[in-house]
Tab-separated table of C-alpha atoms in Angstrom:
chain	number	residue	atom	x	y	z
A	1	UNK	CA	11.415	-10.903	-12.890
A	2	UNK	CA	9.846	-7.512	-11.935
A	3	UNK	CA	10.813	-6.832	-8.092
A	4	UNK	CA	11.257	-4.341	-5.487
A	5	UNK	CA	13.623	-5.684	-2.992
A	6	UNK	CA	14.152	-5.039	0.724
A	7	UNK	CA	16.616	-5.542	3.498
A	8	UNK	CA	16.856	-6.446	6.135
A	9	UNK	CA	13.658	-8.329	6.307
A	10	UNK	CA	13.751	-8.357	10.372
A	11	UNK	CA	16.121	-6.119	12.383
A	12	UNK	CA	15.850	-5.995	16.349
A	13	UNK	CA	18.139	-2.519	17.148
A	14	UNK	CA	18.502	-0.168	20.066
A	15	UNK	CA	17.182	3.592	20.193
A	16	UNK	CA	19.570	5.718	19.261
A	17	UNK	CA	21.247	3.729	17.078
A	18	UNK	CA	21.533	5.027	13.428
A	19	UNK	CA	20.081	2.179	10.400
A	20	UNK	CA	18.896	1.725	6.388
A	21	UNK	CA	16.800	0.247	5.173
A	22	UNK	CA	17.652	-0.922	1.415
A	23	UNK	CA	15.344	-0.616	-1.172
A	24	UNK	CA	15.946	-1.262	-4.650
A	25	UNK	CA	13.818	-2.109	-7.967
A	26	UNK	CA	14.226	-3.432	-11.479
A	27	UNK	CA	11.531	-1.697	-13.160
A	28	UNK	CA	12.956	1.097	-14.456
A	29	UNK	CA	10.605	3.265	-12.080
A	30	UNK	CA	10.874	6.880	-11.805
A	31	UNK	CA	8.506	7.243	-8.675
A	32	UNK	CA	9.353	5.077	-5.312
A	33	UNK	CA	7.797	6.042	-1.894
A	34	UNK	CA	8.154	4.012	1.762
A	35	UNK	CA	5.245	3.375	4.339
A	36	UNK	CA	5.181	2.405	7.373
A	37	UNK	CA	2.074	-0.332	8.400
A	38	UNK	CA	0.428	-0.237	12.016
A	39	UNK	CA	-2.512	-2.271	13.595
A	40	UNK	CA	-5.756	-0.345	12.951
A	41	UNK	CA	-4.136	2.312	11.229
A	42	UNK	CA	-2.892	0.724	7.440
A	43	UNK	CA	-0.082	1.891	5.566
A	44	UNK	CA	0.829	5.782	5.901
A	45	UNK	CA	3.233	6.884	3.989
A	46	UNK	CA	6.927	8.447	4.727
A	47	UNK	CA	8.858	9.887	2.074
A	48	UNK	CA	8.243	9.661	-1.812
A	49	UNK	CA	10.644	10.540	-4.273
A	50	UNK	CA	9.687	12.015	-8.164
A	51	UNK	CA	12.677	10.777	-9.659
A	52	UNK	CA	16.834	10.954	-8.766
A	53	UNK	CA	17.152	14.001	-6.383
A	54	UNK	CA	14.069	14.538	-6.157
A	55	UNK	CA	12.736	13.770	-2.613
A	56	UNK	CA	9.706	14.768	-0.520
A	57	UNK	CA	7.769	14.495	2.680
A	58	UNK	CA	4.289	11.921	2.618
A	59	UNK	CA	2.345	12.126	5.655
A	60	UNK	CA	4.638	10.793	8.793
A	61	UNK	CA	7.882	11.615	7.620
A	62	UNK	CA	9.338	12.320	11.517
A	63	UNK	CA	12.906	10.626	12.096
A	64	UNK	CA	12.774	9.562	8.626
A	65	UNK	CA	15.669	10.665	6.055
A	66	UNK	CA	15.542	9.465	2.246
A	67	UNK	CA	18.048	9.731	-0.732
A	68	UNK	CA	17.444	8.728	-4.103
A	69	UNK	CA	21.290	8.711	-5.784
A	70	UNK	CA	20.172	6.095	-8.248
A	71	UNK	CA	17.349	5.476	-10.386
A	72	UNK	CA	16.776	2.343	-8.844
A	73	UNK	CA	17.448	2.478	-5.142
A	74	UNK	CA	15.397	4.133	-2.460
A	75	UNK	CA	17.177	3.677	1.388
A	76	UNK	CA	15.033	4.902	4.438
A	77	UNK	CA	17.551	6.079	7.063
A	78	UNK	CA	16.865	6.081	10.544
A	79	UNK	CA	19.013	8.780	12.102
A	80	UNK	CA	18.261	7.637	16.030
A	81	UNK	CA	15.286	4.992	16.113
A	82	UNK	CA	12.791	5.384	19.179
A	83	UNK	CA	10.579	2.668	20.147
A	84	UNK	CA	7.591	4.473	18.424
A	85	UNK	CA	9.209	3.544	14.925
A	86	UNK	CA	8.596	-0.471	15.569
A	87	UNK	CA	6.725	-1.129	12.763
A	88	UNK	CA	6.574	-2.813	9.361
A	89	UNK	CA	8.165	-1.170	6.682
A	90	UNK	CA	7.334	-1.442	2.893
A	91	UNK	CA	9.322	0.685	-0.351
A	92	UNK	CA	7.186	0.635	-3.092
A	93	UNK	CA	7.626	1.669	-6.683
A	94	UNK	CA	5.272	3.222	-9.346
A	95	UNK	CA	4.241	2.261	-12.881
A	96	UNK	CA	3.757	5.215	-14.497
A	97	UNK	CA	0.455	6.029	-16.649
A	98	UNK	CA	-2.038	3.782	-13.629
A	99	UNK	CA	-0.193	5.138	-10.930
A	100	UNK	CA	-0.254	0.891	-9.656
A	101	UNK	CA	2.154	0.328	-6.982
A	102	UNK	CA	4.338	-2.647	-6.444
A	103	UNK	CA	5.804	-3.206	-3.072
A	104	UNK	CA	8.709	-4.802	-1.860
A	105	UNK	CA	8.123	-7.456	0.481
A	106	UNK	CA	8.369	-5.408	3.752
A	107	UNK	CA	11.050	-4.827	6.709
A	108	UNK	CA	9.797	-5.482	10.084
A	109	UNK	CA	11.141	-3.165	12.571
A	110	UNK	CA	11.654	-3.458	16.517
A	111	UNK	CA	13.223	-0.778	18.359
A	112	UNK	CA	14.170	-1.678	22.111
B	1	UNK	CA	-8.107	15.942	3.940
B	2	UNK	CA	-8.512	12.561	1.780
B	3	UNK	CA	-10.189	9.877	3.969
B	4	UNK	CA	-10.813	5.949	2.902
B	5	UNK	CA	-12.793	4.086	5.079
B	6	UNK	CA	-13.692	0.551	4.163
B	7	UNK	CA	-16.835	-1.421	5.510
B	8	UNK	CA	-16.840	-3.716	7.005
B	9	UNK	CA	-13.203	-4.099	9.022
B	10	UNK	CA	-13.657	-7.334	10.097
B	11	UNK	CA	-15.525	-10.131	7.515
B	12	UNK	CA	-16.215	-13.808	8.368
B	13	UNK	CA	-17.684	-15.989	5.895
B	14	UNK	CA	-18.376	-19.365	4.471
B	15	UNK	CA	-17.558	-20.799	1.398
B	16	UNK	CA	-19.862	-20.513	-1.388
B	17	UNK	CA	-21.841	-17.601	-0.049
B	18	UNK	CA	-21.065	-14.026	-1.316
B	19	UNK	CA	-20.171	-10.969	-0.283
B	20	UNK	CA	-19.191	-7.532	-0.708
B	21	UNK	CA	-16.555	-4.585	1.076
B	22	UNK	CA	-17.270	-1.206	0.663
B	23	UNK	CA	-14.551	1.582	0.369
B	24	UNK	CA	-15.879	5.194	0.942
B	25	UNK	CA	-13.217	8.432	0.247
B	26	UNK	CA	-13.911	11.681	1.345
B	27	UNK	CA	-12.292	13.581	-1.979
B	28	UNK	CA	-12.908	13.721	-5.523
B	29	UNK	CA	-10.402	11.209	-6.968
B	30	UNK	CA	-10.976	9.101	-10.404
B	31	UNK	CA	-8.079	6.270	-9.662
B	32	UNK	CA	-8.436	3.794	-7.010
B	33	UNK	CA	-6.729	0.752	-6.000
B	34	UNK	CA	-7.500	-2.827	-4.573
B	35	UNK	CA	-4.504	-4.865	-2.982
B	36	UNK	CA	-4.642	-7.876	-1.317
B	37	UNK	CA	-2.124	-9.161	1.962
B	38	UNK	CA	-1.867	-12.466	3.136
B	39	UNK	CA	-0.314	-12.723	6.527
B	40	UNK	CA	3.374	-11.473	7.122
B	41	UNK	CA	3.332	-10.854	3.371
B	42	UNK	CA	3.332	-8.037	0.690
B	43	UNK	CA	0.937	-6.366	-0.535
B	44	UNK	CA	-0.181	-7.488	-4.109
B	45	UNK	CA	-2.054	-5.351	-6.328
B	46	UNK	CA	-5.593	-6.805	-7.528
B	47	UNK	CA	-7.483	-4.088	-9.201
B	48	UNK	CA	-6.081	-0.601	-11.147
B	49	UNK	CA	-9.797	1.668	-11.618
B	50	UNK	CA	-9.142	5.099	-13.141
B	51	UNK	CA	-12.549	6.430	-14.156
B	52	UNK	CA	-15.981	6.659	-13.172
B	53	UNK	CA	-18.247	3.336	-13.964
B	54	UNK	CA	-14.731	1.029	-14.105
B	55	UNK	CA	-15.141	-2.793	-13.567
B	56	UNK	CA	-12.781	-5.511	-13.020
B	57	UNK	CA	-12.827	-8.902	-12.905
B	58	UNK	CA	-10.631	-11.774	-12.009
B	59	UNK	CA	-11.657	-14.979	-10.783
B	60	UNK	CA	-14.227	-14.329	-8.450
B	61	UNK	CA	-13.559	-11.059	-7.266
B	62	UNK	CA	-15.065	-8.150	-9.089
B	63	UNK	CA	-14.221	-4.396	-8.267
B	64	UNK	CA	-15.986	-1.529	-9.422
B	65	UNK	CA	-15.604	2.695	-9.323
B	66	UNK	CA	-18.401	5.027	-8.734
B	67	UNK	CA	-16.882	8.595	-8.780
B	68	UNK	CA	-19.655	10.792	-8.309
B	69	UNK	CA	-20.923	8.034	-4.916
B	70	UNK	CA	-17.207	8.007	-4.013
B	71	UNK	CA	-17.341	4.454	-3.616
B	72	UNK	CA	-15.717	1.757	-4.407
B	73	UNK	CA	-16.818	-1.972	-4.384
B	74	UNK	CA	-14.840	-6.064	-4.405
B	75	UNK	CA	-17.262	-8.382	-4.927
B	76	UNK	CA	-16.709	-11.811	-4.296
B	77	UNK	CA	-18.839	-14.497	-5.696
B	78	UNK	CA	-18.846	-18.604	-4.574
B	79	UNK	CA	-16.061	-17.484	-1.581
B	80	UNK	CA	-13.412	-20.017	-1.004
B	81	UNK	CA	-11.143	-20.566	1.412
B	82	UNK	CA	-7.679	-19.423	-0.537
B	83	UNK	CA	-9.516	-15.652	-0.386
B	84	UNK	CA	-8.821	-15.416	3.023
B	85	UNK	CA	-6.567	-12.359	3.514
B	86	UNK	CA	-6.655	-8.781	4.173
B	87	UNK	CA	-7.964	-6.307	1.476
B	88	UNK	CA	-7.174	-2.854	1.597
B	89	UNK	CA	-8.662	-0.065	-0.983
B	90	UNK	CA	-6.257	2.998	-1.890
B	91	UNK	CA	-7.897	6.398	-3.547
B	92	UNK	CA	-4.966	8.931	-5.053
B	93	UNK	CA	-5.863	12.333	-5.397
B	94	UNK	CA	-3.237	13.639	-7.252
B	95	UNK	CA	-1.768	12.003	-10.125
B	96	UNK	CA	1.696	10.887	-10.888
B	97	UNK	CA	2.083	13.269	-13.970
B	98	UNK	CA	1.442	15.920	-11.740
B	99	UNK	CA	4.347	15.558	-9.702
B	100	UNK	CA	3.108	13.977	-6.163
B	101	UNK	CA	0.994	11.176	-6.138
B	102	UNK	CA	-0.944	11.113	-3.043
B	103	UNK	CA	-2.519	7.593	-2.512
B	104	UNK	CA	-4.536	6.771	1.002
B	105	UNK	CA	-5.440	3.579	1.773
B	106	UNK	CA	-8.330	2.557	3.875
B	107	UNK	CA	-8.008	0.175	6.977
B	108	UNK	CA	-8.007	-3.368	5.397
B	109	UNK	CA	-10.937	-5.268	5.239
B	110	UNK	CA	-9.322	-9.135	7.198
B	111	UNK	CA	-11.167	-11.596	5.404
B	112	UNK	CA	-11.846	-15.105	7.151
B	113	UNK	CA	-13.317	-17.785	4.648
B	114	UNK	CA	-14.468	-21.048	6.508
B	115	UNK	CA	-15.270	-24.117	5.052
């Protein structure tokens, strides 16, 4: 079955202290990208990435850090979480040609 | 800069009746997306438009793409209550084979159907 997978699914941290988010696909994939939803404001996105080492900013990408080692998997590192980064998180991958996006079921983030 | 704004935000209806949410961009684009989200769920894609005049049907929910109006439409005929979730439109304005795709979704249109 064709899936982007997440985890954790719900994580309660601390500021300050460092997490990842996993994100990994079996579509084969080249182009995966993570956004963050908000009340009122939809999904924004964070980081995309082109293919394997190929990484770049999308439109809030502050205290966000991506790597793309793999083909596959996408983690969204959170250096030192504030309380402004509560929010539900979603990794997404790309089918090339449409440019349709398939998301992974979402990480919900609280940061105390 | 790209903006998507969808019309209305808020939408409740009864079943049977029909209806229609708008999604206005700002920017030329010719690919636009419709996804639908249930509550403390995904996002699941409903509708891929890439070029002017596009329709798509399934079920009772119709989307269309007019480029030049920069609007998009999802009709839904005979409402019932299993459409009840948000719908959010998403215009990209620079395509994948280019390098970056740049895809901006509107607000989410929630989507109450009563009986």
């Amino acid at each position: 079955e064709a899936q982007v997978t997440q985890n954790p699914r719900y994580l309660i941290t601390v500021t300050g202290k460092k997490l990842t988010v996993t994100c990994s696909q079996n579509m084969n994939h080249e182009y995966m990208s993570w956004y963050r939803q908000d009340p009122g404001l939809g999904l924004r996105q964070i980081y995309y990435s082109m293919n394997v080492e190929v990484t770049d900013k999308g439109d809030v990408p502050e205290g966000y850090k991506v790597s793309r080692k793999e083909k596959r998997n996408f983690p969204l590192i959170l250096e030192s979480p504030s309380p402004n980064q509560t929010s539900l998180y979603f990794c997404a991958s790309t089918r090339s040609g449409t440019g349709e996006l398939f998301f992974g079921e979402g990480s919900r983030l609280t940061v105390l | 800069e790209l903006k998507v704004e969808q019309n209305p935000l808020f939408l409740s209806m009864q079943e049977g009746k029909n209806y229609t949410i708008y999604c206005n961009y700002s920017t030329t684009s010719d690919r636009l997306y419709w996804y639908r989200q249930d509550p403390g769920k995904s996002l699941e894609s409903l509708f891929v438009l890439l070029s002017n005049g596009a329709v798509k049907q399934e079920g009772r929910l119709m989307a269309s793409l007019d480029t030049k109006a920069r609007l998009s439409t999802l009709h839904i005929t005979a409402a019932v209550h299993d459409l009840s979730a948000t719908y959010f439109c998403a215009v990209d304005h620079s395509y994948i084979i280019q390098g970056a795709q740049k895809l901006v979704f509107g607000q989410g249109t929630r989507l109450t159907i009563n009986p």
